[in-house]
PDB file of C-alpha atoms in Angstrom:
ATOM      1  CA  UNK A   1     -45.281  24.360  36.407  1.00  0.00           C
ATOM      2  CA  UNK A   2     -42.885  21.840  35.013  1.00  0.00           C
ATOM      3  CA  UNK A   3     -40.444  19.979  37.284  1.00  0.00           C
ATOM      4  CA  UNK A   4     -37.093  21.349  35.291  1.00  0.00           C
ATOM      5  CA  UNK A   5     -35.666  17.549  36.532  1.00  0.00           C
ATOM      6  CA  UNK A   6     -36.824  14.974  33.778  1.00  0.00           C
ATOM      7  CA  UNK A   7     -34.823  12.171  35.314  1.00  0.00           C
ATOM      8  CA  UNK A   8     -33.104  11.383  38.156  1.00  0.00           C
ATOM      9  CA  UNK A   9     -31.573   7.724  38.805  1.00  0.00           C
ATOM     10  CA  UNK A  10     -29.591   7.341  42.000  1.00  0.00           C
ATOM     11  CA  UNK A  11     -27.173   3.981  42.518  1.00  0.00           C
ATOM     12  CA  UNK A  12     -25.310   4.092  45.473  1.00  0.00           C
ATOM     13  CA  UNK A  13     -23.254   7.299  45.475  1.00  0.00           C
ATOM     14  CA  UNK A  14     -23.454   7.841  42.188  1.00  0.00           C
ATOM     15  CA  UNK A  15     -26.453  10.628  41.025  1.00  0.00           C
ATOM     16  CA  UNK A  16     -27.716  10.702  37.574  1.00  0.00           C
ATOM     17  CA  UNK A  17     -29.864  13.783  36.710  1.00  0.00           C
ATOM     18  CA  UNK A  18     -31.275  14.607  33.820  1.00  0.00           C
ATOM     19  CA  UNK A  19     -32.602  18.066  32.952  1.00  0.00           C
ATOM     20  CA  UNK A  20     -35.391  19.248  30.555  1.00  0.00           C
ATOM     21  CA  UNK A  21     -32.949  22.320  29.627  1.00  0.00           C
ATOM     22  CA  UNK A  22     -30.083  19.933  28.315  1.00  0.00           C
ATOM     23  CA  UNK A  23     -32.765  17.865  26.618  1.00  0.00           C
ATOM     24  CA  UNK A  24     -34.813  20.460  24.689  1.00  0.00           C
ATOM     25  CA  UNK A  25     -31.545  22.316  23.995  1.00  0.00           C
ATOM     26  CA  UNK A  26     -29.925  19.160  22.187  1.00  0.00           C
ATOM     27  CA  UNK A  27     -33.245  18.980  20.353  1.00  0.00           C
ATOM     28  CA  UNK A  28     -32.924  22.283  19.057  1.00  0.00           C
ATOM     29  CA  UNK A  29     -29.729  21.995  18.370  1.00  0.00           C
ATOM     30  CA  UNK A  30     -30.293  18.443  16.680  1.00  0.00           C
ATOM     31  CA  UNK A  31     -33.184  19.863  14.484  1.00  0.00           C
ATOM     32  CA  UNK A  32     -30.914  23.351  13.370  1.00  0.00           C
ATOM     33  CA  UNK A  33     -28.282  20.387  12.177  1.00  0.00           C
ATOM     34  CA  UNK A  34     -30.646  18.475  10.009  1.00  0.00           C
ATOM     35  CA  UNK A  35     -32.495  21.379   8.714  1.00  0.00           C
ATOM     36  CA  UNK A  36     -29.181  23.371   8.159  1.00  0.00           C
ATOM     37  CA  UNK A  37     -27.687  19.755   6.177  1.00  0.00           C
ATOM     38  CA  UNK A  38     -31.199  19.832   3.953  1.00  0.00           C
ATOM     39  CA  UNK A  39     -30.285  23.525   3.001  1.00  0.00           C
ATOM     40  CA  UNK A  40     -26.573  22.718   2.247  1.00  0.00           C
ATOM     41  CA  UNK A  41     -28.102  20.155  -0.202  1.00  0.00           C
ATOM     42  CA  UNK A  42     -30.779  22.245  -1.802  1.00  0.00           C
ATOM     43  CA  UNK A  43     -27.773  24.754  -2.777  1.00  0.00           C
ATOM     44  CA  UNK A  44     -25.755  21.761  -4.224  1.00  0.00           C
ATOM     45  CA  UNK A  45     -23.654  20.895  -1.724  1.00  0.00           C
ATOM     46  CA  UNK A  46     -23.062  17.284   0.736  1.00  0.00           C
ATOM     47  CA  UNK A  47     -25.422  17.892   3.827  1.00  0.00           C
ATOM     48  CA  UNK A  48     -22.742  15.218   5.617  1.00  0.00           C
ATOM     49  CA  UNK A  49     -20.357  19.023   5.564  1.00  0.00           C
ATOM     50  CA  UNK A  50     -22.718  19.601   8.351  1.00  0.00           C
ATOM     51  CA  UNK A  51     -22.945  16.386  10.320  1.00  0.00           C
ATOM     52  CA  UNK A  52     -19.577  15.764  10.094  1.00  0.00           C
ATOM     53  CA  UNK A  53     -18.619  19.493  11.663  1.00  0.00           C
ATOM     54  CA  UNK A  54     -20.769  18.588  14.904  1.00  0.00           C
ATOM     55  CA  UNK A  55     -17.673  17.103  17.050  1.00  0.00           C
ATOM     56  CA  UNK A  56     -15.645  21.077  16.282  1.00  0.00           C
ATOM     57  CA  UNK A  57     -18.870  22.998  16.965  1.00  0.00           C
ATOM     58  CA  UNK A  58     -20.333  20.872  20.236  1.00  0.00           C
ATOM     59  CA  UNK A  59     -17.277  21.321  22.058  1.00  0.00           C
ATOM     60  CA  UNK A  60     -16.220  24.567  21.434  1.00  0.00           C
ATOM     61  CA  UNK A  61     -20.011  25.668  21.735  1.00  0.00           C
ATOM     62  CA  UNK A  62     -20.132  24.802  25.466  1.00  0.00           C
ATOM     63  CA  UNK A  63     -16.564  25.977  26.476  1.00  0.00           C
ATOM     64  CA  UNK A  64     -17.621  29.672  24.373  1.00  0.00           C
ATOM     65  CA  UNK A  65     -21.307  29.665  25.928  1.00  0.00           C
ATOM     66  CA  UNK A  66     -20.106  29.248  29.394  1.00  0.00           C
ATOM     67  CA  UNK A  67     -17.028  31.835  29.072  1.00  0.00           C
ATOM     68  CA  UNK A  68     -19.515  34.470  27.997  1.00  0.00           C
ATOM     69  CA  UNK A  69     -22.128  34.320  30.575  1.00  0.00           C
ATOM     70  CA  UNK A  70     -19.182  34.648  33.101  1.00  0.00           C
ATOM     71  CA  UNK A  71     -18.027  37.240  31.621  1.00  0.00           C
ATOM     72  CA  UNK A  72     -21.864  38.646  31.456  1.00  0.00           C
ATOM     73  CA  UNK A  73     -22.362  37.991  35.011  1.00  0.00           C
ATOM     74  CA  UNK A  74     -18.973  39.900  36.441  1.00  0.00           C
ATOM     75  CA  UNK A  75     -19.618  42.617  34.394  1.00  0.00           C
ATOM     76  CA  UNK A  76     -23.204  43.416  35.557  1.00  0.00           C
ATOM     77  CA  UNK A  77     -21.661  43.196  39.173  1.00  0.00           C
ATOM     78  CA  UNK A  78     -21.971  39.571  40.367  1.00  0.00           C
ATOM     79  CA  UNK A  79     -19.427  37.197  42.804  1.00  0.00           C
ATOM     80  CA  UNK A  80     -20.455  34.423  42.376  1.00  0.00           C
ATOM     81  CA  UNK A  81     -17.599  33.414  39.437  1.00  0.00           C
ATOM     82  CA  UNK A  82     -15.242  35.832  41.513  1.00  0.00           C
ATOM     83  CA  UNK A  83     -15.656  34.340  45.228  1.00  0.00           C
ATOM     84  CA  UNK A  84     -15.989  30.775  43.657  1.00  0.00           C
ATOM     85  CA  UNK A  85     -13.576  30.515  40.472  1.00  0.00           C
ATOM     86  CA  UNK A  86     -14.105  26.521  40.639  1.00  0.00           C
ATOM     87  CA  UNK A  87     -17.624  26.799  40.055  1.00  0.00           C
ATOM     88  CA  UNK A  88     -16.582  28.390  36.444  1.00  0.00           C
ATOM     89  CA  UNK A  89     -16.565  24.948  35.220  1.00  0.00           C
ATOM     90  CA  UNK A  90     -19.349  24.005  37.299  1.00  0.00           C
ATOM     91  CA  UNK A  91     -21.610  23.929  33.802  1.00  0.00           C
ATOM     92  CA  UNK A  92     -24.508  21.390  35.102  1.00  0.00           C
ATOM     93  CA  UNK A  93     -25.090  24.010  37.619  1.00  0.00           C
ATOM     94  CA  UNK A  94     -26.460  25.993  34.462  1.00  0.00           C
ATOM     95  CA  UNK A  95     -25.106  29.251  32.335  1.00  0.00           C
ATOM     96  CA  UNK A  96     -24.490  29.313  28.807  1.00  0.00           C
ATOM     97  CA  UNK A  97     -24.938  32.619  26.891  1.00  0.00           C
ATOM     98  CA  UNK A  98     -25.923  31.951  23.270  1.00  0.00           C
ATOM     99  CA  UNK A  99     -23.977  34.202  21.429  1.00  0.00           C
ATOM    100  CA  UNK A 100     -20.934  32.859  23.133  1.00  0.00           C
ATOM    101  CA  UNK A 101     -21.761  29.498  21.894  1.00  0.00           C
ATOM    102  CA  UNK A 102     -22.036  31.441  18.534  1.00  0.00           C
ATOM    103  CA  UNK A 103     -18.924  32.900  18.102  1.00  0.00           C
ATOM    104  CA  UNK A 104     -16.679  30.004  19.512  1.00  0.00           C
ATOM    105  CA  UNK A 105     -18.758  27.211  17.453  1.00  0.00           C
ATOM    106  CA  UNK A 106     -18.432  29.311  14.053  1.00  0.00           C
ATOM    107  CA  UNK A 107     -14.712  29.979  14.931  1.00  0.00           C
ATOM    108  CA  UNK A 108     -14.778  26.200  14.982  1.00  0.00           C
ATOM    109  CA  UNK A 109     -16.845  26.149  12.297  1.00  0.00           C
ATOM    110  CA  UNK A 110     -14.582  28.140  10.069  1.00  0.00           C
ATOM    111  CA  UNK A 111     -11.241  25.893  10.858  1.00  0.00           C
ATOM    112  CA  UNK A 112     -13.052  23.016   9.763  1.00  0.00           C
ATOM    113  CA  UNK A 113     -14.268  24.527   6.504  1.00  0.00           C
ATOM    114  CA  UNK A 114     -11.088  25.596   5.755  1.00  0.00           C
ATOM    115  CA  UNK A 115      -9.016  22.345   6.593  1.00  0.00           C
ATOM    116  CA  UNK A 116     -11.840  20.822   4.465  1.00  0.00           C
ATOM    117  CA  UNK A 117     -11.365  22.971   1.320  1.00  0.00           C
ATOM    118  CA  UNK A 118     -15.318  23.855   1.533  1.00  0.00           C
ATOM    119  CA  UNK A 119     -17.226  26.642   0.283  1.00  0.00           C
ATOM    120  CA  UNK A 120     -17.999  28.892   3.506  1.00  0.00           C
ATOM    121  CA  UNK A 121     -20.078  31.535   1.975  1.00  0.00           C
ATOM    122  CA  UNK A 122     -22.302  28.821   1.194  1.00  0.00           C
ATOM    123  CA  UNK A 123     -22.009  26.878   4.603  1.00  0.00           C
ATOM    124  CA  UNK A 124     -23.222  30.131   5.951  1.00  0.00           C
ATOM    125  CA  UNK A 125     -25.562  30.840   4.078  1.00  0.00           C
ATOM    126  CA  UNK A 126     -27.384  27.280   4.192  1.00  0.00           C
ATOM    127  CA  UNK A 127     -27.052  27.386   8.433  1.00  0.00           C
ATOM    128  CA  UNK A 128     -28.180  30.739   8.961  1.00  0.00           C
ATOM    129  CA  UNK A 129     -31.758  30.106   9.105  1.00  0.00           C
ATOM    130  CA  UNK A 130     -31.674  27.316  10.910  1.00  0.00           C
ATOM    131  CA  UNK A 131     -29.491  28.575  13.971  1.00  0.00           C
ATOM    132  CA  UNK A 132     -32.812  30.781  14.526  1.00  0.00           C
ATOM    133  CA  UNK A 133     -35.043  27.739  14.598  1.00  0.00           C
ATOM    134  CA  UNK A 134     -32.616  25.743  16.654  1.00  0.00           C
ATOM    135  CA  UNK A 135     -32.326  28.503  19.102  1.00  0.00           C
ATOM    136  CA  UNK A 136     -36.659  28.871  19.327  1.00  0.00           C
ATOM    137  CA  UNK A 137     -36.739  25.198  20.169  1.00  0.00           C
ATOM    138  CA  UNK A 138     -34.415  25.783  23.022  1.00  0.00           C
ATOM    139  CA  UNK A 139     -36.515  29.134  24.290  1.00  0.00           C
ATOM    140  CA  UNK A 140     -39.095  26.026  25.825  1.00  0.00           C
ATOM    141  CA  UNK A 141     -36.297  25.463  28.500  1.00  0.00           C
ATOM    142  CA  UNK A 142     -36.485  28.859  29.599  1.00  0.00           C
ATOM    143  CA  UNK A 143     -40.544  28.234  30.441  1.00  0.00           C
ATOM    144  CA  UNK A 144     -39.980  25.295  32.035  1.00  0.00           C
ATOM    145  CA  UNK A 145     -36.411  26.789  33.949  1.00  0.00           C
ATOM    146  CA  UNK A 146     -39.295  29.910  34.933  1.00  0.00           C
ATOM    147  CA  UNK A 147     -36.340  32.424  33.752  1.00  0.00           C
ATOM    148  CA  UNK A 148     -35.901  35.314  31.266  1.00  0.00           C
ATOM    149  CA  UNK A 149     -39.513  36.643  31.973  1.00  0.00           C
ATOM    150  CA  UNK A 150     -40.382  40.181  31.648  1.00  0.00           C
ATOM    151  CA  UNK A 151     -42.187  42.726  33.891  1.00  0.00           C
ATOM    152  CA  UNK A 152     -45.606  41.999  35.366  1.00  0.00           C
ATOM    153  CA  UNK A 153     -48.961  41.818  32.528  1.00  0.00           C
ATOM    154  CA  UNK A 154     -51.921  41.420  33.033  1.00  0.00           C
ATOM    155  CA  UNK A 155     -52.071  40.230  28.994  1.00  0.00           C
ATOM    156  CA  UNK A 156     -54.185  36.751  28.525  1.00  0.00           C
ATOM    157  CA  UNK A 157     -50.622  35.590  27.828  1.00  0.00           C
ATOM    158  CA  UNK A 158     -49.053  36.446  30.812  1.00  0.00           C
ATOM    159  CA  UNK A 159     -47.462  33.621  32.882  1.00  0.00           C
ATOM    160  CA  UNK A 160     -47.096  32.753  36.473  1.00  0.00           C
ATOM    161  CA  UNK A 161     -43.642  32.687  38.199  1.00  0.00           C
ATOM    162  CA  UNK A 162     -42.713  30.871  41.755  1.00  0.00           C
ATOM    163  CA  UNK A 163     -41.990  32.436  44.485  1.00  0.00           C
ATOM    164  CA  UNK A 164     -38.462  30.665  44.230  1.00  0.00           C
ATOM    165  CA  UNK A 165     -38.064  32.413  40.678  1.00  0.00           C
ATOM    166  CA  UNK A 166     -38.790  35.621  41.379  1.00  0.00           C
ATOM    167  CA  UNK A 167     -36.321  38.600  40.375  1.00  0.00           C
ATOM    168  CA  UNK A 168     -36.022  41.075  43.754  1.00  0.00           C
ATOM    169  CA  UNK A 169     -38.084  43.546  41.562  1.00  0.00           C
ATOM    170  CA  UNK A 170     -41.002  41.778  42.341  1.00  0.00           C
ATOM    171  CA  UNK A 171     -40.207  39.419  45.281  1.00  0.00           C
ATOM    172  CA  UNK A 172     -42.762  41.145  47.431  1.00  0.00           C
ATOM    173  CA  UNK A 173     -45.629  38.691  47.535  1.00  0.00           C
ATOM    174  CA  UNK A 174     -48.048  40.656  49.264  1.00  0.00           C
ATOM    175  CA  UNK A 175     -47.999  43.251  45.909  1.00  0.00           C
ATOM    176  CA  UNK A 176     -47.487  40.709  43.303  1.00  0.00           C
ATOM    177  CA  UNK A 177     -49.114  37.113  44.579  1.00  0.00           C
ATOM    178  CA  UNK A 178     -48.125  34.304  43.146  1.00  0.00           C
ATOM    179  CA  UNK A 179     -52.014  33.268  42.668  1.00  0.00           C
ATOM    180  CA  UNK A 180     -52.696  36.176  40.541  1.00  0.00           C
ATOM    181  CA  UNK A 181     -49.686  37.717  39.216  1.00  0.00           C
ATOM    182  CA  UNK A 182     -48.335  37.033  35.605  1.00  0.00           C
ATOM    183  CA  UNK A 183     -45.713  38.216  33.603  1.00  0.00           C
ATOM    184  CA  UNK A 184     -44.673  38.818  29.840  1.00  0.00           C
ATOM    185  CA  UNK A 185     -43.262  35.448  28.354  1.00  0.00           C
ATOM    186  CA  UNK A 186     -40.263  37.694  26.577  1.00  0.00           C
ATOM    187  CA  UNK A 187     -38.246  34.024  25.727  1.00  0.00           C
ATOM    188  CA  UNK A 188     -41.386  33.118  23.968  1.00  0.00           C
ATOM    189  CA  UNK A 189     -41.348  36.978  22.331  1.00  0.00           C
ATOM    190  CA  UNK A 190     -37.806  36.202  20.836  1.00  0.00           C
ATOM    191  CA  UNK A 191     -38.912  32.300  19.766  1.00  0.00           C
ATOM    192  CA  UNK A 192     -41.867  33.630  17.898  1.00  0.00           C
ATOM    193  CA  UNK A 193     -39.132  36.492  16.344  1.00  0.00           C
ATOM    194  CA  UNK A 194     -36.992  33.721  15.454  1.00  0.00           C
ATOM    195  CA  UNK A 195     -39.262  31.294  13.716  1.00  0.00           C
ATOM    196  CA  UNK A 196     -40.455  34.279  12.021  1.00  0.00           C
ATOM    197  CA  UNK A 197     -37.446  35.998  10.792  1.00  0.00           C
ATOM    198  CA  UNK A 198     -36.052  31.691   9.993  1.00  0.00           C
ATOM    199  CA  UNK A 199     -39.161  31.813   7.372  1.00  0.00           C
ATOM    200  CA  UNK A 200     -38.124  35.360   5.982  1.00  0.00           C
ATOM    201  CA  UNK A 201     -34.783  33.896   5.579  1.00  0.00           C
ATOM    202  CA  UNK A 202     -35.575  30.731   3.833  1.00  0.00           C
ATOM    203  CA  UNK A 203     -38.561  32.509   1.638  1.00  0.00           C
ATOM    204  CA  UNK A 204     -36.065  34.888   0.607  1.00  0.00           C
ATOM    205  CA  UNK A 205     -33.905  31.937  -0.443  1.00  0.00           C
ATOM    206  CA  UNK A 206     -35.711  30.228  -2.311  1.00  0.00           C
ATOM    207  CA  UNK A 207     -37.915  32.775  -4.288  1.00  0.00           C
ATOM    208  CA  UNK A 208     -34.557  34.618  -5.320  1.00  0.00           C
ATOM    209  CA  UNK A 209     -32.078  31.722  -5.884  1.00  0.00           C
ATOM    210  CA  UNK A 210     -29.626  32.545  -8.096  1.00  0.00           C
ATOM    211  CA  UNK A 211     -29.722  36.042  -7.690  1.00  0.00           C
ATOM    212  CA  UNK A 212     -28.717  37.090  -4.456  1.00  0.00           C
ATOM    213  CA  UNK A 213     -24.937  37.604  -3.812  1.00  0.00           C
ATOM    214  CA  UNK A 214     -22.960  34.854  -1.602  1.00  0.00           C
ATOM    215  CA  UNK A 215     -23.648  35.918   2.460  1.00  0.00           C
ATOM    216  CA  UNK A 216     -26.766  38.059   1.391  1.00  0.00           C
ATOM    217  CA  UNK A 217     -28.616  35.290   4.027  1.00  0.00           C
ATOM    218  CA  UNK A 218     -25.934  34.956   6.446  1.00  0.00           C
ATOM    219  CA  UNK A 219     -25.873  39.036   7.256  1.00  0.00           C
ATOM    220  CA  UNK A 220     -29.262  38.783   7.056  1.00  0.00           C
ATOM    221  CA  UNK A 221     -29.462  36.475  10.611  1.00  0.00           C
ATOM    222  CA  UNK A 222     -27.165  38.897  12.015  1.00  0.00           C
ATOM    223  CA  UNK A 223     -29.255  41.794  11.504  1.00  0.00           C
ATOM    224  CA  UNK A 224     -32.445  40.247  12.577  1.00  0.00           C
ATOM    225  CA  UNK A 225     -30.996  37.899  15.119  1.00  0.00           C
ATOM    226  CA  UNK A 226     -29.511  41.007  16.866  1.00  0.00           C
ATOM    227  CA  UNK A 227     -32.911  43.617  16.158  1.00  0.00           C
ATOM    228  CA  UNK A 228     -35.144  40.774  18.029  1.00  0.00           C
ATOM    229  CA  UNK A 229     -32.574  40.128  20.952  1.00  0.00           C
ATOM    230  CA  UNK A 230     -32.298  43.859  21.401  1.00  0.00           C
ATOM    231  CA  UNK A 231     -35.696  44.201  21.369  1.00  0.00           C
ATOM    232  CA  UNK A 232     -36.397  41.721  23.924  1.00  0.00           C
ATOM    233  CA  UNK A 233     -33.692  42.496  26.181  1.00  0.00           C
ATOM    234  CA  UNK A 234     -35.178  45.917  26.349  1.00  0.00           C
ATOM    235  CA  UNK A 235     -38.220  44.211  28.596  1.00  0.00           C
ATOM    236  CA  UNK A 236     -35.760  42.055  30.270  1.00  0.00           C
ATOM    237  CA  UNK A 237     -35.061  43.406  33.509  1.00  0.00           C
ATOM    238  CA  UNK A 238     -32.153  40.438  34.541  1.00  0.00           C
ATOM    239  CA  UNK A 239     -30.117  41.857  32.087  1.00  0.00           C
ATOM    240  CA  UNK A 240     -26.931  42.668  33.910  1.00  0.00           C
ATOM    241  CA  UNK A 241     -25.942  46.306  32.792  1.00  0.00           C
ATOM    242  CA  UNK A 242     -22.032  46.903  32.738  1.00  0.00           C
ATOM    243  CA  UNK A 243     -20.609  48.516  35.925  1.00  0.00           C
ATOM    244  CA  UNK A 244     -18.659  51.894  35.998  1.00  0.00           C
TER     245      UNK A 244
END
């Protein structure tokens, strides 16, 4: 497997590390800007709209991604946030849930299209497909991070998981060796969803331009963003269920 640490520099006291997850997810997210820009212009509009929102959406991003997979984690039953409230802000460490970075960057999103005087239906519209293929780029973090696998396969696909990585579920190693024992790639399920459902979206676009109401492809990423997630959360067996 892939060492998750891409670079680490230490001088004197001071500890640089650099993760493949932060990398490949600024990729994604660098690619979903430029390709989201190219759409703004294709519908008439300055791509800059885009570039120029990054500083809003970045920041408020993180601060919603990380509030959300707290919030994800108490709720299925964990302490960790609870027994060590400091380590809420402990982001490095790793947790951001996606969606939360969804809602608080396109609450950011919206101020700044508003103080701007720009046309959101058509902001949303041009980004929509390209928050899928931003958010498949960043599903190669999860392979390398050996995280939101599925249940044991013996598929060709399958992959192998450390010891170290293992949910309890399977933790026994004399019933599921690490040698031998694979499991369904379901991050890989959803990026293969997304890059599909990305090309629906910007087929759809295109071949009926001019004819489709304002938002048509902006509800149309929420209803196939959420059917794939569903779908692969349904095989995800870390999903934290809410405690009565």
């Amino acid at each position: 497997m892939i060492d998750p640490i891409l670079v680490s520099i230490k001088i004197g006291s001071f500890n640089l590390v650099v993760h493949w997850y932060g990398v490949i997810v600024m990729l994604g997210f660098t690619v979903a800007t430029w390709l989201a820009g190219r759409e703004v212009k294709r519908r008439g509009g300055d791509e800059n709209w885009i570039w120029d929102s990054l500083l809003y959406i970045l920041i408020a991003g993180v601060i919603g991604g990380r509030i959300l997979y707290v919030v994800h984690d108490i709720a299925g039953g964990g302490k960790t946030y609870i027994n060590d409230p400091l380590s809420i802000i402990n982001i490095p460490a790793g947790g951001l849930h996606i969606y939360g970075a969804f809602l608080f960057g396109g609450i950011a999103f919206y101020i700044y299209a508003r103080k701007m005087k720009l046309d959101m239906w058509l902001l949303l519209d041009s980004i929509a497909p390209s928050l899928l293929i931003g958010q498949a780029i960043g599903r190669i973090a999860n392979f390398i991070n050996q995280e939101l696998y599925g249940p044991p396969t013996t598929m060709p696909w399958g992959i192998p998981i450390d010891a170290n990585h293992r949910l309890p579920a399977w933790s026994d190693l004399t019933q599921y060796p690490v040698a031998t024992t694979r499991f369904h790639p379901t991050f890989a399920y959803e990026m293969l969803w997304n890059i599909a459902a990305a090309g629906l979206l910007l087929w759809i676009g295109q071949k009926f331009a001019g004819k489709l109401r304002q938002g048509t492809i902006f509800f149309g990423w929420l209803v196939l963003a959420g059917l794939g997630r569903v779908i692969v959360e349904t095989w995800r067996p870390d999903q934290p269920l809410i405690t009565g």
